[in-house]
JSON list of C-alpha atoms and ligand atoms in Angstrom, two decimals:
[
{"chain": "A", "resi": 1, "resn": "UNK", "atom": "CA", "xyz": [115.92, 28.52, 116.19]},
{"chain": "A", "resi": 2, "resn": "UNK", "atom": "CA", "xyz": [116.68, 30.98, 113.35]},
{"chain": "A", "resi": 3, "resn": "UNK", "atom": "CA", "xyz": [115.53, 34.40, 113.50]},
{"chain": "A", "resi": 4, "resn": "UNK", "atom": "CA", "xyz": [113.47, 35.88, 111.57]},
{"chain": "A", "resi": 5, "resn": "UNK", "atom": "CA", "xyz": [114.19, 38.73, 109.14]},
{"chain": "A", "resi": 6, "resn": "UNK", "atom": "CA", "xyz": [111.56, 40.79, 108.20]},
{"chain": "A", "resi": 7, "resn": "UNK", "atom": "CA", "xyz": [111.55, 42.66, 105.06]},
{"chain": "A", "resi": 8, "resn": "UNK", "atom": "CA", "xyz": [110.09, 46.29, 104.60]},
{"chain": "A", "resi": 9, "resn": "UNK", "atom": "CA", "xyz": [107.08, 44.81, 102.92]},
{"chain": "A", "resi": 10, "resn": "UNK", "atom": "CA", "xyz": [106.14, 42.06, 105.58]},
{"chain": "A", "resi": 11, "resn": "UNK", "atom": "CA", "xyz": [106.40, 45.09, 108.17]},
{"chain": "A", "resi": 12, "resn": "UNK", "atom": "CA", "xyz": [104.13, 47.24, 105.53]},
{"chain": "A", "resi": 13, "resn": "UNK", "atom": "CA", "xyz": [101.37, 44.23, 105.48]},
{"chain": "A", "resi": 14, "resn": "UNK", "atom": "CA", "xyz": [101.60, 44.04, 109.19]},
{"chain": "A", "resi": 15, "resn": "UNK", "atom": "CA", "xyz": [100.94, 47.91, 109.47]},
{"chain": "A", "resi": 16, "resn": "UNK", "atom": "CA", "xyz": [98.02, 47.46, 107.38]},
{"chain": "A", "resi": 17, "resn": "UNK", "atom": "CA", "xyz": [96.83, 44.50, 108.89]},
{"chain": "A", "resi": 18, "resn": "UNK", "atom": "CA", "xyz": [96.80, 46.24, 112.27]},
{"chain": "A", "resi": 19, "resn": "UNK", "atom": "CA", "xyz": [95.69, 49.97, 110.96]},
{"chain": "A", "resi": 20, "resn": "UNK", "atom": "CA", "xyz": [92.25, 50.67, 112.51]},
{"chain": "A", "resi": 21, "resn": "UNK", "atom": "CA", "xyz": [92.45, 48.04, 114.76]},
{"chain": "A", "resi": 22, "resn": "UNK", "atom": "CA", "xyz": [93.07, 48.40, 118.73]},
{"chain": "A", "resi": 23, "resn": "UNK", "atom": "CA", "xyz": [96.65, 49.59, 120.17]},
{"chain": "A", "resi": 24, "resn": "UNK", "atom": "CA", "xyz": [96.28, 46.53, 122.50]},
{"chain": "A", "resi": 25, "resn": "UNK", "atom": "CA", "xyz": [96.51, 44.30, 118.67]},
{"chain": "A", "resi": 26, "resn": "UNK", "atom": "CA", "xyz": [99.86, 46.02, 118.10]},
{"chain": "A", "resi": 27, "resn": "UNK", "atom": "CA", "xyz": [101.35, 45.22, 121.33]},
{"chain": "A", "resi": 28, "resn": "UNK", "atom": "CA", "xyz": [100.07, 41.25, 121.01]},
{"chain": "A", "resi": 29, "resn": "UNK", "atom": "CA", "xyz": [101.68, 41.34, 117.00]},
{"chain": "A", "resi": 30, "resn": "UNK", "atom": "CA", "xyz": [105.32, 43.00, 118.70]},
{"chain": "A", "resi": 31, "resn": "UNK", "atom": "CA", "xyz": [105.05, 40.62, 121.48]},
{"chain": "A", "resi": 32, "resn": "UNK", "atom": "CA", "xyz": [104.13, 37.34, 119.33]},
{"chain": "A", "resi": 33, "resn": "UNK", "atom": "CA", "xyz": [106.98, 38.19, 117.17]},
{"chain": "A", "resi": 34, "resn": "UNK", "atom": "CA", "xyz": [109.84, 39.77, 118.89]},
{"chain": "A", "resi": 35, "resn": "UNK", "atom": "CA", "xyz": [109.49, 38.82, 122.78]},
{"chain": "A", "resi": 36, "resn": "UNK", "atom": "CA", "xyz": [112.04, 38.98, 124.37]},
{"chain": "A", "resi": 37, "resn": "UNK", "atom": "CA", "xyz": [113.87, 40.78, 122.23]},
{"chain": "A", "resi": 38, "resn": "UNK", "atom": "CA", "xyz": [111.54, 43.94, 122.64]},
{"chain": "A", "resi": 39, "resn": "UNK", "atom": "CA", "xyz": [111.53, 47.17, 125.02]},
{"chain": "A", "resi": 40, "resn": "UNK", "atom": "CA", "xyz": [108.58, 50.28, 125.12]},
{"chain": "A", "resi": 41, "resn": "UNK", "atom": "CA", "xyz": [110.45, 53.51, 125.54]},
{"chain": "A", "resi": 42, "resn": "UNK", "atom": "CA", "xyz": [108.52, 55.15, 128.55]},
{"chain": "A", "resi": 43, "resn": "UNK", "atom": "CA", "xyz": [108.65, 58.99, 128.70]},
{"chain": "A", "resi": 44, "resn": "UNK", "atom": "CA", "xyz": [106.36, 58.75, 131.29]},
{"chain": "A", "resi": 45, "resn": "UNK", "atom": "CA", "xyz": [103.57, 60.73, 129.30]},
{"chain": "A", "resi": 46, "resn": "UNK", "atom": "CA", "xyz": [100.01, 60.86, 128.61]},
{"chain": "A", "resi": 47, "resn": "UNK", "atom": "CA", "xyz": [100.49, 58.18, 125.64]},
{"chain": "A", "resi": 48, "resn": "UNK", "atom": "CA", "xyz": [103.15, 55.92, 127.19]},
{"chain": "A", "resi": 49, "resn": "UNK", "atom": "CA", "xyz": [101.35, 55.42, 130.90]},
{"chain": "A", "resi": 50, "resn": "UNK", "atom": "CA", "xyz": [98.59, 54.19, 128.91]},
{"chain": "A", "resi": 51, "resn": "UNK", "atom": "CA", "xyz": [101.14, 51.70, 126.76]},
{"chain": "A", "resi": 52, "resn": "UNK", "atom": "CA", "xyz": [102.57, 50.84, 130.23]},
{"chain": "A", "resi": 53, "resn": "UNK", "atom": "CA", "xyz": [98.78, 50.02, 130.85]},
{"chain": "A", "resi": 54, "resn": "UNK", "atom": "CA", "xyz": [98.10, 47.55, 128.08]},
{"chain": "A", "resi": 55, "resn": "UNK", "atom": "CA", "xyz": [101.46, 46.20, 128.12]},
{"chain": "A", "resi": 56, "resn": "UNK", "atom": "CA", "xyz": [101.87, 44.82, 131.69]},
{"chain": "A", "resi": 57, "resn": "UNK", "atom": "CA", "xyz": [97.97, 43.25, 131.10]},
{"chain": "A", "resi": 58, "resn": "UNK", "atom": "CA", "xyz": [99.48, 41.15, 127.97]},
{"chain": "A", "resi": 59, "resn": "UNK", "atom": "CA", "xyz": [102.92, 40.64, 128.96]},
{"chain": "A", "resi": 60, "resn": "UNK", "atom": "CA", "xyz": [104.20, 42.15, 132.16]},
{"chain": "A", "resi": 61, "resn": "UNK", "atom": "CA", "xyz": [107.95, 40.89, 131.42]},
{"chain": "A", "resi": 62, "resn": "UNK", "atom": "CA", "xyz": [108.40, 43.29, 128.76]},
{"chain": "A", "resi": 63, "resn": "UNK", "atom": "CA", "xyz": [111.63, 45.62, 128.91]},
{"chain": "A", "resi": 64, "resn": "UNK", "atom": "CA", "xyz": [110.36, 49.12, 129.63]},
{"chain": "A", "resi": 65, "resn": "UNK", "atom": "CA", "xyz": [112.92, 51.68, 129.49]},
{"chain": "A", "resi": 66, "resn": "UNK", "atom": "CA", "xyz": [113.41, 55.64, 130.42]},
{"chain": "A", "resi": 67, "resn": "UNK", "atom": "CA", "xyz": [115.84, 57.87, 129.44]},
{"chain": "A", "resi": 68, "resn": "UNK", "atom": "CA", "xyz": [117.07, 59.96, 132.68]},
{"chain": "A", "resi": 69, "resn": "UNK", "atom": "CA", "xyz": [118.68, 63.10, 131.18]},
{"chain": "A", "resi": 70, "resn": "UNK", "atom": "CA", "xyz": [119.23, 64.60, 134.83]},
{"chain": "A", "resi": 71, "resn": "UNK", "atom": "CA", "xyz": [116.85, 67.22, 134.06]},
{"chain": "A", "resi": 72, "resn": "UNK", "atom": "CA", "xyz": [113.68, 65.53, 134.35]},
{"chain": "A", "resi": 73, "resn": "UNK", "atom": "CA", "xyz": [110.70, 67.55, 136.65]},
{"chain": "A", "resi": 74, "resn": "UNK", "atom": "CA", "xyz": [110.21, 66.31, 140.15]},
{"chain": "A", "resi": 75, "resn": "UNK", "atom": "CA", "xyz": [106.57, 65.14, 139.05]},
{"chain": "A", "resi": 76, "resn": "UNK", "atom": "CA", "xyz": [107.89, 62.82, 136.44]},
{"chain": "A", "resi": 77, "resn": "UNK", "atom": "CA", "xyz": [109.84, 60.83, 138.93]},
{"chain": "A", "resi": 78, "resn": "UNK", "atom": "CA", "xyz": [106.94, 60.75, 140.63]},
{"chain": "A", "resi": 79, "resn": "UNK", "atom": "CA", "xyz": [105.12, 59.62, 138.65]},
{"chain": "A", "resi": 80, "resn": "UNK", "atom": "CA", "xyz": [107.49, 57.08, 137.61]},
{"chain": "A", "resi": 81, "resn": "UNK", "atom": "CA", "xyz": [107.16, 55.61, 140.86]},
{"chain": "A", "resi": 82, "resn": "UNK", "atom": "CA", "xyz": [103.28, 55.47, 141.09]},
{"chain": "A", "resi": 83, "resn": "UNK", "atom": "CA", "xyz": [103.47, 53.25, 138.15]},
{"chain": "A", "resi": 84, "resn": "UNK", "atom": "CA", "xyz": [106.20, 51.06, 139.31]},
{"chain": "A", "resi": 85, "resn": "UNK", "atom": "CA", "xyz": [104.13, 50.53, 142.35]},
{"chain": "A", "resi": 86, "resn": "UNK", "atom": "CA", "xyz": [100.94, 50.45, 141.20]},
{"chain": "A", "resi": 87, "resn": "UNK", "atom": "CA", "xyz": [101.85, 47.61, 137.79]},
{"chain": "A", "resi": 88, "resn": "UNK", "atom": "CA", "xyz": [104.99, 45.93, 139.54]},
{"chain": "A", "resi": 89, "resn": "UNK", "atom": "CA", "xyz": [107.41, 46.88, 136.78]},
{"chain": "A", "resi": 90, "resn": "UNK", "atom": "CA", "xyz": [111.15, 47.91, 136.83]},
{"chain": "A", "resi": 91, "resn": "UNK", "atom": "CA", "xyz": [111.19, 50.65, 134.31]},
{"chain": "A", "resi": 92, "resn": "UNK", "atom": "CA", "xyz": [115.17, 50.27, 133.35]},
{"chain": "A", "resi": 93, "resn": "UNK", "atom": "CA", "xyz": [117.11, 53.33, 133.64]},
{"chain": "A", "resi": 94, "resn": "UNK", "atom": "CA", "xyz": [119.47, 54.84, 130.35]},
{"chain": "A", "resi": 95, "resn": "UNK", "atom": "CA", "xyz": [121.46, 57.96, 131.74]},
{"chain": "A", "resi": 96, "resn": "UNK", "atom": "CA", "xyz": [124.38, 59.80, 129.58]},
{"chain": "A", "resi": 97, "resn": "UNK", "atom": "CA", "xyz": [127.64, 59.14, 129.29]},
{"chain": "A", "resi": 98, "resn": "UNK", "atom": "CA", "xyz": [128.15, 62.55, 130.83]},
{"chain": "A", "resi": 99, "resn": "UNK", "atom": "CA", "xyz": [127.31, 64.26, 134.23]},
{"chain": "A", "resi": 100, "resn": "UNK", "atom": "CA", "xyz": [126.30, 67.86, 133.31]},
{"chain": "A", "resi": 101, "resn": "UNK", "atom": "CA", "xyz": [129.08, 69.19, 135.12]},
{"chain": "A", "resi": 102, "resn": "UNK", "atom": "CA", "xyz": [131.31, 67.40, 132.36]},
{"chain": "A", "resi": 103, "resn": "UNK", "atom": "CA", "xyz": [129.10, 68.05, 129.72]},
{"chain": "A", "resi": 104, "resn": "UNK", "atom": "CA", "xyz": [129.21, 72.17, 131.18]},
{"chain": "A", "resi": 105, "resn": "UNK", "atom": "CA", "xyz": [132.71, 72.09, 131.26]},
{"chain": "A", "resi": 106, "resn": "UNK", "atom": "CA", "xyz": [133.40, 70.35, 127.51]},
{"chain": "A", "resi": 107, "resn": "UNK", "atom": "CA", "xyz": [130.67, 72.42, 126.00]},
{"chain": "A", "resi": 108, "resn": "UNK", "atom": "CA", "xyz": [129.61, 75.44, 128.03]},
{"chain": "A", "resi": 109, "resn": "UNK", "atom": "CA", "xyz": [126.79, 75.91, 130.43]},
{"chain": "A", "resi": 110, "resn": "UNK", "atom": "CA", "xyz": [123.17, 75.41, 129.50]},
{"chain": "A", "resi": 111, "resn": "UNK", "atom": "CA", "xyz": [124.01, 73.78, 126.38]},
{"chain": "A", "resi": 112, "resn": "UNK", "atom": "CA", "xyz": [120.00, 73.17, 125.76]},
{"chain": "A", "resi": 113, "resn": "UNK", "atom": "CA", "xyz": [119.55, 76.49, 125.68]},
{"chain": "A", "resi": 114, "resn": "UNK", "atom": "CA", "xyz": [123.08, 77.21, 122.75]},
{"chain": "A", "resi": 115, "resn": "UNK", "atom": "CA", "xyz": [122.73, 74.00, 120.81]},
{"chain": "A", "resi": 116, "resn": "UNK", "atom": "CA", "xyz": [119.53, 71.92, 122.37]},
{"chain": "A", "resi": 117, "resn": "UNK", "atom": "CA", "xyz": [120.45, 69.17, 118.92]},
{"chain": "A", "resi": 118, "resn": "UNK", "atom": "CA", "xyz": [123.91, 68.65, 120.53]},
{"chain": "A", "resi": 119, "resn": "UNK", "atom": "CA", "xyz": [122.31, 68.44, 124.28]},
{"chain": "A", "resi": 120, "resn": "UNK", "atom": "CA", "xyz": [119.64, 66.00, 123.27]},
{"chain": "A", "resi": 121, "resn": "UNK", "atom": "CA", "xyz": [122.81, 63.74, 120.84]},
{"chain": "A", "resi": 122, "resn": "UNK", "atom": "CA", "xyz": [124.47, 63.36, 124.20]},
{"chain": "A", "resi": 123, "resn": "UNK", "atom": "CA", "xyz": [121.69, 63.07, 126.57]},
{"chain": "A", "resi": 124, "resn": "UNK", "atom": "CA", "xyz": [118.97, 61.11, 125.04]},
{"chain": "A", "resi": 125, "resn": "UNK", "atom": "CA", "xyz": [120.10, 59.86, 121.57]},
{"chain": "A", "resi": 126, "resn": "UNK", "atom": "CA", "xyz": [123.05, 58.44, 122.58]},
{"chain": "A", "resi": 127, "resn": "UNK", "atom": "CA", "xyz": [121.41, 56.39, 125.74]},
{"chain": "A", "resi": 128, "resn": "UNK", "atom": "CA", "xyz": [119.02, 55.47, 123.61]},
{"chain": "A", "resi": 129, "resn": "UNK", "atom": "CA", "xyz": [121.26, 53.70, 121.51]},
{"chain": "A", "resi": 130, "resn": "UNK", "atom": "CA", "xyz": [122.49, 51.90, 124.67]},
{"chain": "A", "resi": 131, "resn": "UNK", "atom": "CA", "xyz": [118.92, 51.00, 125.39]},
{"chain": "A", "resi": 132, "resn": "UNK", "atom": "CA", "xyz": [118.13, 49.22, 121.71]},
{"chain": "A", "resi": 133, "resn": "UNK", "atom": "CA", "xyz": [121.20, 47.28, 121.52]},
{"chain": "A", "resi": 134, "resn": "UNK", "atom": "CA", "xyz": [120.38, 44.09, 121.35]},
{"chain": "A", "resi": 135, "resn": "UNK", "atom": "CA", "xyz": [116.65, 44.67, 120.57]},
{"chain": "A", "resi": 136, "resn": "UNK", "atom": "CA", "xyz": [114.39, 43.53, 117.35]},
{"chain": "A", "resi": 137, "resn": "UNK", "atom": "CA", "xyz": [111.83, 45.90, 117.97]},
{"chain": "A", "resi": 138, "resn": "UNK", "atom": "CA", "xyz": [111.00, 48.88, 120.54]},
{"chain": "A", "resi": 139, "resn": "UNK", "atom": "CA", "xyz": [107.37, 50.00, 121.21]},
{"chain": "A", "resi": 140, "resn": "UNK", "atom": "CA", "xyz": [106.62, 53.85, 121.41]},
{"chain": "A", "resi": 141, "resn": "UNK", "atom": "CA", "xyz": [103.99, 56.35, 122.26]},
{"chain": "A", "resi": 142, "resn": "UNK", "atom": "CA", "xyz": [104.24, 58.19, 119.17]},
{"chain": "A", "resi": 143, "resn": "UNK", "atom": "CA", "xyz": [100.64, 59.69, 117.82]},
{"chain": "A", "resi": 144, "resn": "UNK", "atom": "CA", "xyz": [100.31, 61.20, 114.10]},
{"chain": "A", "resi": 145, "resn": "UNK", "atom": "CA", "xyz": [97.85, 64.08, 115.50]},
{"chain": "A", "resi": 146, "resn": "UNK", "atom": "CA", "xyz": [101.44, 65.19, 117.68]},
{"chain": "A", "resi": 147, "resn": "UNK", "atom": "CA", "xyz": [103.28, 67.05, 115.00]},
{"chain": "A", "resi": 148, "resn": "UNK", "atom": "CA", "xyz": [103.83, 67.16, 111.02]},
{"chain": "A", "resi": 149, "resn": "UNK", "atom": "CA", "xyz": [107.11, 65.09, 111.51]},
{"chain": "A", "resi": 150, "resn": "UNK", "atom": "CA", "xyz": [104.24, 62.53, 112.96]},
{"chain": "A", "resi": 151, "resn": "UNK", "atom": "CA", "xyz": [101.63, 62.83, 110.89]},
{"chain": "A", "resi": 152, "resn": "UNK", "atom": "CA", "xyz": [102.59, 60.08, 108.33]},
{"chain": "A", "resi": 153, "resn": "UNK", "atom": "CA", "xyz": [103.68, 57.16, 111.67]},
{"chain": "A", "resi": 154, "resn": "UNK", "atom": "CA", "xyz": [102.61, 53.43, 110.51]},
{"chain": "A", "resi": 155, "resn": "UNK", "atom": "CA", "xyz": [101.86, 51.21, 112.90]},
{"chain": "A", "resi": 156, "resn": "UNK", "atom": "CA", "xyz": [104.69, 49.04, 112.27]},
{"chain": "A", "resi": 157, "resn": "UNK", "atom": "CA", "xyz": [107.70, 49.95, 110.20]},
{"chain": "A", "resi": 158, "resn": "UNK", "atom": "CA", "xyz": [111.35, 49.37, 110.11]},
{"chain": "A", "resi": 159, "resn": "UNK", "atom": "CA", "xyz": [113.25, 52.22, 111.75]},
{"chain": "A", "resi": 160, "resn": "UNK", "atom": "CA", "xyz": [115.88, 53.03, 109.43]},
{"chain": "A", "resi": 161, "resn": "UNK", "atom": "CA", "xyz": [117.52, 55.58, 111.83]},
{"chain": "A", "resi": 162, "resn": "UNK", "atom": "CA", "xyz": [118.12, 52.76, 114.77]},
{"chain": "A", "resi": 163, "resn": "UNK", "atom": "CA", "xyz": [117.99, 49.30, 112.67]},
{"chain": "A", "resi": 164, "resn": "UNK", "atom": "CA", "xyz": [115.32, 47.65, 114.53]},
{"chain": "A", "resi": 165, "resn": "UNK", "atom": "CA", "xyz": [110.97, 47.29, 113.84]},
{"chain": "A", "resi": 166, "resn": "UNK", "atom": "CA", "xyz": [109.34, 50.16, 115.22]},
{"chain": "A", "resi": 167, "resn": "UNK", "atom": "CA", "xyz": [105.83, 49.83, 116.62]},
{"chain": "A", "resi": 168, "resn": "UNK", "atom": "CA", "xyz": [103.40, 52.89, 116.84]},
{"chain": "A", "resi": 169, "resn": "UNK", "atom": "CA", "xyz": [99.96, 50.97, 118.34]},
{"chain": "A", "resi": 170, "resn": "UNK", "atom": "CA", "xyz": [98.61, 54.61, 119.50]},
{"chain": "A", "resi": 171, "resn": "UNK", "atom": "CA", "xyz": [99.82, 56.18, 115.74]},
{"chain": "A", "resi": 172, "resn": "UNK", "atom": "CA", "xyz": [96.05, 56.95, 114.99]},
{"chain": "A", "resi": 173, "resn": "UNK", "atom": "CA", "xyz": [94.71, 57.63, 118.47]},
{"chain": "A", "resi": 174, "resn": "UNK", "atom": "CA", "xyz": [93.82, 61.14, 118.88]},
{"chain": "A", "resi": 175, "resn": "UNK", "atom": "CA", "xyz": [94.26, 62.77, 122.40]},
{"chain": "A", "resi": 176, "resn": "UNK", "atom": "CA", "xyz": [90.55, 62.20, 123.55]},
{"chain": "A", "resi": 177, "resn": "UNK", "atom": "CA", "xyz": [91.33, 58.66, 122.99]},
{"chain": "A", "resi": 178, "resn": "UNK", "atom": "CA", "xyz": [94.46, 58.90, 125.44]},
{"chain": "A", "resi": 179, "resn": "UNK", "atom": "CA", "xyz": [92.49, 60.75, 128.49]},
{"chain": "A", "resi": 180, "resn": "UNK", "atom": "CA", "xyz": [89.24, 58.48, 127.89]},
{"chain": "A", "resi": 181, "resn": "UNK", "atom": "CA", "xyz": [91.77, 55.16, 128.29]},
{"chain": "A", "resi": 182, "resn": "UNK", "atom": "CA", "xyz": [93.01, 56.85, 131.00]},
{"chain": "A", "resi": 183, "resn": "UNK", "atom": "CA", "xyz": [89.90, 57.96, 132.94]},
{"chain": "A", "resi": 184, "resn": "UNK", "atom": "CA", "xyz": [88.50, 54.26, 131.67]},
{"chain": "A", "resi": 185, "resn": "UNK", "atom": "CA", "xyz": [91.58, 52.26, 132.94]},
{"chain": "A", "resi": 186, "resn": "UNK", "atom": "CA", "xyz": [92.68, 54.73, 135.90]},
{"chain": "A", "resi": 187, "resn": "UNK", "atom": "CA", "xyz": [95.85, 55.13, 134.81]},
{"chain": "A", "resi": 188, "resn": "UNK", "atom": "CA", "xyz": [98.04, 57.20, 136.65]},
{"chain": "A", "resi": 189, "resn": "UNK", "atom": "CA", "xyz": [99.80, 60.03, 134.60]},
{"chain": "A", "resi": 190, "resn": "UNK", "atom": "CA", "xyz": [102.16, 63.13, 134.91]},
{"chain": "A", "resi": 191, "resn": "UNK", "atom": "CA", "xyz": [100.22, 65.99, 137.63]},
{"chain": "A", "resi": 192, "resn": "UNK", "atom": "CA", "xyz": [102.28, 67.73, 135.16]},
{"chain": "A", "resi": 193, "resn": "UNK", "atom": "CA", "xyz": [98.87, 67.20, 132.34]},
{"chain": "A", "resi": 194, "resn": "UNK", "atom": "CA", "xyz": [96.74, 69.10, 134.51]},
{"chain": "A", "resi": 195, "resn": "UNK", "atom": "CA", "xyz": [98.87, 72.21, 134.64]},
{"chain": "A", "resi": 196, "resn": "UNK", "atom": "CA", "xyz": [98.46, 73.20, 131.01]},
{"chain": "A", "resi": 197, "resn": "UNK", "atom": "CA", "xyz": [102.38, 71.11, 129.80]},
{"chain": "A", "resi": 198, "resn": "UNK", "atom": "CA", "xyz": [100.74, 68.74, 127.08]},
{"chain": "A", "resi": 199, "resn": "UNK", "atom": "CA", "xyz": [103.95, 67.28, 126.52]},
{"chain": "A", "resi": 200, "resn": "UNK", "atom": "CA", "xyz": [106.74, 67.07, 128.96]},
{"chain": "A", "resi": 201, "resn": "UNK", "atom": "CA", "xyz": [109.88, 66.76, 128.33]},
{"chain": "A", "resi": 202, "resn": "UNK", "atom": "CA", "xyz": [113.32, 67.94, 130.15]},
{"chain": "A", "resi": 203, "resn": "UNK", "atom": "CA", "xyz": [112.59, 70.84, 132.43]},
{"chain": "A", "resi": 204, "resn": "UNK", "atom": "CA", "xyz": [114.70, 73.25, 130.63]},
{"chain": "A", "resi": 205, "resn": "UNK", "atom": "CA", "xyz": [112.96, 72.90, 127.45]},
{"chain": "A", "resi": 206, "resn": "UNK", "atom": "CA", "xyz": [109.55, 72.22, 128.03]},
{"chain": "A", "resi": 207, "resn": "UNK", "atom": "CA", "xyz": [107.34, 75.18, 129.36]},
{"chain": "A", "resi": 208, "resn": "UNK", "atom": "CA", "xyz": [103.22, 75.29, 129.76]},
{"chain": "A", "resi": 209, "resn": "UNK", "atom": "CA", "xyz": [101.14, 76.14, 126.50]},
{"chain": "A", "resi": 210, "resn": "UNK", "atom": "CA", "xyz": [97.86, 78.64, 126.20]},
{"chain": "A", "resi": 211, "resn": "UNK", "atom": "CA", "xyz": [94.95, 77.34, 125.54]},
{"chain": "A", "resi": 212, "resn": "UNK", "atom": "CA", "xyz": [94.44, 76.90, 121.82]},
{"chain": "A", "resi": 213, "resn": "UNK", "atom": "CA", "xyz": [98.34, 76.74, 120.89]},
{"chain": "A", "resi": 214, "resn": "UNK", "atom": "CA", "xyz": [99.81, 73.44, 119.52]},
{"chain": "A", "resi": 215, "resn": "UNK", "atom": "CA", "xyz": [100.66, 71.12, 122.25]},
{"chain": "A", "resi": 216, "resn": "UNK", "atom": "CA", "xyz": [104.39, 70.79, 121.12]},
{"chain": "A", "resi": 217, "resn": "UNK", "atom": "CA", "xyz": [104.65, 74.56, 121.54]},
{"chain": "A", "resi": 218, "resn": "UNK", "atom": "CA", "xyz": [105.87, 74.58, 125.24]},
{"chain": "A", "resi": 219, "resn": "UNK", "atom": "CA", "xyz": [108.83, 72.29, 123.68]},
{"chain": "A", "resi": 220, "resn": "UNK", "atom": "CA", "xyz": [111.93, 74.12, 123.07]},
{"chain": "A", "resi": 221, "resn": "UNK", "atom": "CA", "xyz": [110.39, 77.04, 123.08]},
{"chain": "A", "resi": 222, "resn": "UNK", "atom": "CA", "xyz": [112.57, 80.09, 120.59]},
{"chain": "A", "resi": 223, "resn": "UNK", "atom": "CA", "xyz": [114.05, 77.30, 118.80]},
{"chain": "A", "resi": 224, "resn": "UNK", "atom": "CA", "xyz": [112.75, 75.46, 115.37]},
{"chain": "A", "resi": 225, "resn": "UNK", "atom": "CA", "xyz": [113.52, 72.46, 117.02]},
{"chain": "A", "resi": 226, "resn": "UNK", "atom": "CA", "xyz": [110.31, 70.02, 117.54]},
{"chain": "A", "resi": 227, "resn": "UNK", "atom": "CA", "xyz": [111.75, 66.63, 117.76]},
{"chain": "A", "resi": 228, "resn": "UNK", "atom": "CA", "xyz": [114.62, 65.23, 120.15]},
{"chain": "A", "resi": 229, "resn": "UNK", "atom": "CA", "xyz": [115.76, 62.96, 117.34]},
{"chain": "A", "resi": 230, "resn": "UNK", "atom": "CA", "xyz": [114.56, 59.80, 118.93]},
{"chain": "A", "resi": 231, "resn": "UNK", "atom": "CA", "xyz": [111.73, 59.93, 116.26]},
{"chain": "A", "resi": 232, "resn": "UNK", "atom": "CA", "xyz": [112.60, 61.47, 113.12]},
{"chain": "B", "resi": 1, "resn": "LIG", "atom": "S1", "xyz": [115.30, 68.19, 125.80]},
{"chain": "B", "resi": 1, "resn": "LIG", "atom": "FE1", "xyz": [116.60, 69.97, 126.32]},
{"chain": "B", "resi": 1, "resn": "LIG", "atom": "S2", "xyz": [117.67, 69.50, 128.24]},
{"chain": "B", "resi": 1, "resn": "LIG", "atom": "FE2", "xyz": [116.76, 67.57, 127.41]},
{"chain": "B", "resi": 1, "resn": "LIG", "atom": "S3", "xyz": [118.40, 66.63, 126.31]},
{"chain": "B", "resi": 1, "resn": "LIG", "atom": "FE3", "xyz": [117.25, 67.84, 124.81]},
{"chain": "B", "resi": 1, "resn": "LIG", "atom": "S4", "xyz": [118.17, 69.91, 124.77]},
{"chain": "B", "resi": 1, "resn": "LIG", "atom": "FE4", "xyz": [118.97, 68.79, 126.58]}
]
């Protein structure tokens, strides 16, 4: 069987076919079109337990992948765990190339907190590019209400940075729709939510927000920096 190639306007009539329709209608279109050649990239947040959620109920075989940076919190471990118990998946681990002893000693200590674009190349983007190879499409957790560099996500489109389809199914979900599929579905998520970090990333460079700031804000906090790069 041949594979299909799908050109940037057959992923633009998808998008529109599946814009204001349910996330569960994106994951059935990926699935239908690109199992097995398709992953969701788990950060174990608010969005992505819910993905985990709707995924294993349509197609528990899916690839679901993490990227272990060695500086995860405690509680995301944790939490990865209460999932894998509680759906019977095997999220697959990506780790760098590089312990952070070698990455201390070939680039200085606490290289998140002297060049965080550099620490997040070798740590996440680069795993990450281990984790796609061989994929058609990966799934993600991305939401347009997240950030400006968000705010214009399709549903489906062809990510140019990675060479593979891209599926957004919680692109137009707003966070009220995350926690009520959560409370709905009892989903487990991240203790982590509860203590004021709306978005959790490595420990180094994710800190709690204030009420009323942007939920990004706690993310590498004193830098410009807003995105890891797996997204932009
Ligand atoms: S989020 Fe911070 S610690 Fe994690 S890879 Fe990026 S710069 Fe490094």
């Amino acid at each position: 069987m041949t594979t299909k190639i799908w050109s940037e306007e057959e992923l633009k009539e998808a998008s529109s076919g599946l814009e204001g329709k349910d996330p569960e209608d994106a994951i059935r279109w990926a699935v239908e079109n690109f199992y097995p050649d398709l992953a969701l990239a788990c950060s174990f947040g608010a969005e992505d337990v819910c993905l985990v959620d709707m995924q294993t109920k349509i197609n528990p075989r899916v690839k679901i992948f993490y990227l272990d940076t060695d500086l995860l919190f405690k509680e995301t471990y944790d939490i990865r765990d209460r999932l894998t118990k509680k759906y019977g998946i095997s999220p697959i681990q990506y780790r760098p190339a590089m312990t952070l002893e070698e990455q201390a000693k070939a680039h200085g200590d606490k290289l998140w907190a002297t060049n965080p674009d550099l620490c997040c190349k070798i740590r996440k983007i680069d795993p990450l590019l281990e984790a796609l190879k061989g994929l058609r499409c990966w799934i993600t957790g991305i939401r347009r209400e997240q950030a400006p560099t968000r705010a214009n996500a399709p549903v489906v489109e062809w990510d140019k940075k990675f060479n593979l389809v891209k599926v957004n199914p919680l692109a137009m979900w707003t966070i009220n729709d995350v926690w009520n599929y959560i409370h709905k579905h009892d989903v487990p998520y991240n203790i982590l939510h509860d203590r004021n970090y709306p978005s959790i990333g490595c420990a180094p460079c994710t800190k709690p927000v204030k009420s009323g700031e942007d939920p990004r804000a706690g993310r590498w906090a004193g830098f410009q920096k807003k995105e890891c790069g797996l997204h932009k």
